[in-house]
PDB file of C-alpha atoms in Angstrom:
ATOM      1  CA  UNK A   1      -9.939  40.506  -5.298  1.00 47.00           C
ATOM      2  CA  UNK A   2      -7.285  38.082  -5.927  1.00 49.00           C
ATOM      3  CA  UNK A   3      -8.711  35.028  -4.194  1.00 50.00           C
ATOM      4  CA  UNK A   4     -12.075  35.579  -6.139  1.00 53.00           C
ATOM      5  CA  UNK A   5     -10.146  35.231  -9.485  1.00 52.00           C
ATOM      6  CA  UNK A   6      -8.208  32.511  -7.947  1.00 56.00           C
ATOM      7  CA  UNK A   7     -11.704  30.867  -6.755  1.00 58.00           C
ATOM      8  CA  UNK A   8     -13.160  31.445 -10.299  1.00 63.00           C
ATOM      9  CA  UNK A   9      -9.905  29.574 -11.873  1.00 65.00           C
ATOM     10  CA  UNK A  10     -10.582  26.445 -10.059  1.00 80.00           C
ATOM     11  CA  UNK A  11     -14.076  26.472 -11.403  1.00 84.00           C
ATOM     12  CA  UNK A  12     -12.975  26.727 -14.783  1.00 86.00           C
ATOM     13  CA  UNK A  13     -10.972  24.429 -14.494  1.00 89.00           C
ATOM     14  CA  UNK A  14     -12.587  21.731 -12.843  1.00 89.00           C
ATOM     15  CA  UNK A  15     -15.451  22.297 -15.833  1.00 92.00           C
ATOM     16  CA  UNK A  16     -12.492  21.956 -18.263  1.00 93.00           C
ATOM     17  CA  UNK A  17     -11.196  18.869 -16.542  1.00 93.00           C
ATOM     18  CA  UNK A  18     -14.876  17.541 -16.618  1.00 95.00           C
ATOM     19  CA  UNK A  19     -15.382  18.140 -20.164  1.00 95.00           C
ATOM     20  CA  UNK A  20     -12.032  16.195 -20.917  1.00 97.00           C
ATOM     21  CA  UNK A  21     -13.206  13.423 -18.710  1.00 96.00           C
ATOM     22  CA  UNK A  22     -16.824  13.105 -20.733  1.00 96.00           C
ATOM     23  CA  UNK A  23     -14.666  13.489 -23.783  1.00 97.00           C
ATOM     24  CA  UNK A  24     -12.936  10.512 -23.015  1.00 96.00           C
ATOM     25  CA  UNK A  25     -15.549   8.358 -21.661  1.00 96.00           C
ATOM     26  CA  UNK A  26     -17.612   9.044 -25.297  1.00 97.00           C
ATOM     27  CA  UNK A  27     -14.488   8.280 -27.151  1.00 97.00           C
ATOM     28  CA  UNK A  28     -13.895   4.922 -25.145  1.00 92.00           C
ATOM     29  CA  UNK A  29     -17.597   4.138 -25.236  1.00 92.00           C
ATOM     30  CA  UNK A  30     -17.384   4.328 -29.439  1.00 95.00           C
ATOM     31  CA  UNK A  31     -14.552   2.459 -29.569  1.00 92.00           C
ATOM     32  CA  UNK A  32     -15.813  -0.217 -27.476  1.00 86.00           C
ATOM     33  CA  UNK A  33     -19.351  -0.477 -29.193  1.00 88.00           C
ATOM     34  CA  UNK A  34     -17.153  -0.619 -32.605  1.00 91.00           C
ATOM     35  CA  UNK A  35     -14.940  -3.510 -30.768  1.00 87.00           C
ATOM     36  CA  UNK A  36     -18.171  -5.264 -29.537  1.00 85.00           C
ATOM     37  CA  UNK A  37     -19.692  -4.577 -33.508  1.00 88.00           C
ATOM     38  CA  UNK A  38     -16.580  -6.203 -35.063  1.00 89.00           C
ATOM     39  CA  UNK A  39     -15.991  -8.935 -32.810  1.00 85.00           C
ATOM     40  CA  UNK A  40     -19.157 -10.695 -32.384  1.00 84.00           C
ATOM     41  CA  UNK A  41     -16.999 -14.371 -31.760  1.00 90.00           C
ATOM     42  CA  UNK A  42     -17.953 -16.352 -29.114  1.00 92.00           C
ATOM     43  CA  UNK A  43     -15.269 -17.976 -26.613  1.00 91.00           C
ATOM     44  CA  UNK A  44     -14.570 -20.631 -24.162  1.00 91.00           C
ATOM     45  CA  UNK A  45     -12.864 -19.442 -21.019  1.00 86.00           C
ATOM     46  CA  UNK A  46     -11.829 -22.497 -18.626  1.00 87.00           C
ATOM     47  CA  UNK A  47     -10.345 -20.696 -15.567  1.00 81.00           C
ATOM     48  CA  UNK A  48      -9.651 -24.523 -13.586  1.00 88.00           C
ATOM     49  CA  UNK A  49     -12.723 -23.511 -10.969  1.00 91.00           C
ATOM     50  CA  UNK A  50     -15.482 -22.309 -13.497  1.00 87.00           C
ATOM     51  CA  UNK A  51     -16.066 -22.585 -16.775  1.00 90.00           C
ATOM     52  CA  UNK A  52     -17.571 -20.036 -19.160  1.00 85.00           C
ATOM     53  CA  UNK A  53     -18.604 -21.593 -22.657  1.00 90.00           C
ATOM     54  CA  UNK A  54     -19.698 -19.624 -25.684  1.00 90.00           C
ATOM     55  CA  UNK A  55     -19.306 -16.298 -24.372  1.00 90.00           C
ATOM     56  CA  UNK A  56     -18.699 -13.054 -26.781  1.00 90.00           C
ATOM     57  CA  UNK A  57     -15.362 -11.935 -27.073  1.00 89.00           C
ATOM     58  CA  UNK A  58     -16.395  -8.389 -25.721  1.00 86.00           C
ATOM     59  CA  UNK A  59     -17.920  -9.487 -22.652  1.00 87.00           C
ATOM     60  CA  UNK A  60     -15.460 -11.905 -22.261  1.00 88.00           C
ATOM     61  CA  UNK A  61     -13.024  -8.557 -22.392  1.00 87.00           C
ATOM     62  CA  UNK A  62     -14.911  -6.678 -19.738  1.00 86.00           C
ATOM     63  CA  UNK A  63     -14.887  -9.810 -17.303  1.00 86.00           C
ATOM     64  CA  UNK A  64     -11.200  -9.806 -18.074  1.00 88.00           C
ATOM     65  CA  UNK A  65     -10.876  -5.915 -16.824  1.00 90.00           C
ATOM     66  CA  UNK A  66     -13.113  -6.199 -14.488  1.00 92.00           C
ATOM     67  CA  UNK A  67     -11.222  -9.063 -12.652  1.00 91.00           C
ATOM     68  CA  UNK A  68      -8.216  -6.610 -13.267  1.00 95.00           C
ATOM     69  CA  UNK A  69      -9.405  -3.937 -12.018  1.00 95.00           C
ATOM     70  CA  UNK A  70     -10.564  -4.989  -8.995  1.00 97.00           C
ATOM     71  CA  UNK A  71      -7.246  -6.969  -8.374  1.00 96.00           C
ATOM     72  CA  UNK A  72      -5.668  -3.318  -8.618  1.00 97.00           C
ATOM     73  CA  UNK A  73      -7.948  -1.930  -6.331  1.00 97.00           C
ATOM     74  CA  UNK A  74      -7.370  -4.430  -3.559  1.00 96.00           C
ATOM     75  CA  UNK A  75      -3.421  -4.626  -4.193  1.00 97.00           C
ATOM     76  CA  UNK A  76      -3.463  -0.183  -4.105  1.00 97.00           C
ATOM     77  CA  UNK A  77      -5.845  -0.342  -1.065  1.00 96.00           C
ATOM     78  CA  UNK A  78      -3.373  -3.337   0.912  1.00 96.00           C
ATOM     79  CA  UNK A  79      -0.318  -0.900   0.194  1.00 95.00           C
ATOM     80  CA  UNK A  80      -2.298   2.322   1.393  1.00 96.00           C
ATOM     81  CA  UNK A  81      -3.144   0.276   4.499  1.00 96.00           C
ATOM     82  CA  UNK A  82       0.555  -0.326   4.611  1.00 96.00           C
ATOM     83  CA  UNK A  83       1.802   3.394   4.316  1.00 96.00           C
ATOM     84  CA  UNK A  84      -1.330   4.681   6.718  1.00 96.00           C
ATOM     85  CA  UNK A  85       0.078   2.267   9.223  1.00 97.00           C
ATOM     86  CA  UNK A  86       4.128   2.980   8.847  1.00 97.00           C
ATOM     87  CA  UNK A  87       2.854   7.065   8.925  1.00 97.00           C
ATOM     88  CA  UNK A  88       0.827   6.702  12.078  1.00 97.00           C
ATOM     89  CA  UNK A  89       3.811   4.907  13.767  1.00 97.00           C
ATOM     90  CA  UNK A  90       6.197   7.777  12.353  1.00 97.00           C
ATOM     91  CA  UNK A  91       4.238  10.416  13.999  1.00 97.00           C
ATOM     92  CA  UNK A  92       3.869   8.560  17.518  1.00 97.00           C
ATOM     93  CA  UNK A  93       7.741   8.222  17.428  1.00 97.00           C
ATOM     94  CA  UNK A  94       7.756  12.247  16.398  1.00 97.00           C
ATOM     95  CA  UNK A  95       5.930  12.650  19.085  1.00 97.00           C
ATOM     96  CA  UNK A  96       7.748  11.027  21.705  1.00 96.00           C
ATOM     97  CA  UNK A  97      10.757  12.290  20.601  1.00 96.00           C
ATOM     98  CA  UNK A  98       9.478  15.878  20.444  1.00 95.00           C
ATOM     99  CA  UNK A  99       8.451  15.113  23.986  1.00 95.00           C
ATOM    100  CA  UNK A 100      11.776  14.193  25.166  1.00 94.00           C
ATOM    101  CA  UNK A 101      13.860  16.395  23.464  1.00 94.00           C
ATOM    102  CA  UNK A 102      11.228  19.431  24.704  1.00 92.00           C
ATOM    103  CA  UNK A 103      12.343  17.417  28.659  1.00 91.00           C
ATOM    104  CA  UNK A 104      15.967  17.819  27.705  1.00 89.00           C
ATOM    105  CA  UNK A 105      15.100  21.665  27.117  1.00 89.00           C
ATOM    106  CA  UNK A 106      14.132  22.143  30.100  1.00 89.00           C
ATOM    107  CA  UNK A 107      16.200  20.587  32.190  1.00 85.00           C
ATOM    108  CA  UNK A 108      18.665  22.760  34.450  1.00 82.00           C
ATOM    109  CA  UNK A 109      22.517  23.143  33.174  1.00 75.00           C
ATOM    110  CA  UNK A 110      24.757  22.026  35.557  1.00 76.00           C
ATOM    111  CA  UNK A 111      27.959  23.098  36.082  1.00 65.00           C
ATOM    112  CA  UNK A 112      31.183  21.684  34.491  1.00 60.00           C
ATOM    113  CA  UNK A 113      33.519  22.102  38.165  1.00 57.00           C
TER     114      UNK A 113
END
């Protein structure tokens, strides 16, 4: 009886957790429409390899977070490489150690004459 209620909590809560998510993504929708509303300048970006003239400041904010954001991606996904790599070694060394230590076991005591 207890998992079912436990089951049923999850649920709930992952249709809470979705409603706060849509929430949010309404809320930062509106406030980016009212950005994009209030700001209709136009820009010149010059990033030394490509220039972007006379774009709108809004668009020119979603390039910017964009770029960002995939910059974040790749540097989070290069460090999760990393750790994946340093775990897999740990556990071959855990196992080779298990391995010998489980040899040491085993081996016969031998007398102290």
């Amino acid at each position: 009886m207890q998992l079912r209620i436990s089951i049923q909590g999850d649920k709930s809560l992952a249709i809470i957790r979705r409603f706060i998510l849509f929430i949010t993504l309404i809320v930062l929708l509106l406030l980016a429409a009212t950005f994009a509303y209030n700001n209709s300048d136009v820009v010149s970006i010059d990033l030394g390899i490509i220039q972007f003239k006379d774009i709108p400041i809004s668009i020119a904010f979603i390039l910017i977070f964009s770029v960002g954001w995939i910059f974040g991606l790749l540097t989070v996904g290069i460090a999760l490489i990393r750790v994946v790599s340093d775990r897999r070694k740990l556990r071959r060394n855990l196992r080779a150690f298990e391995l010998e230590m489980n040899n040491i076991r085993r081996r016969p005591l031998k007398d102290a004459d």
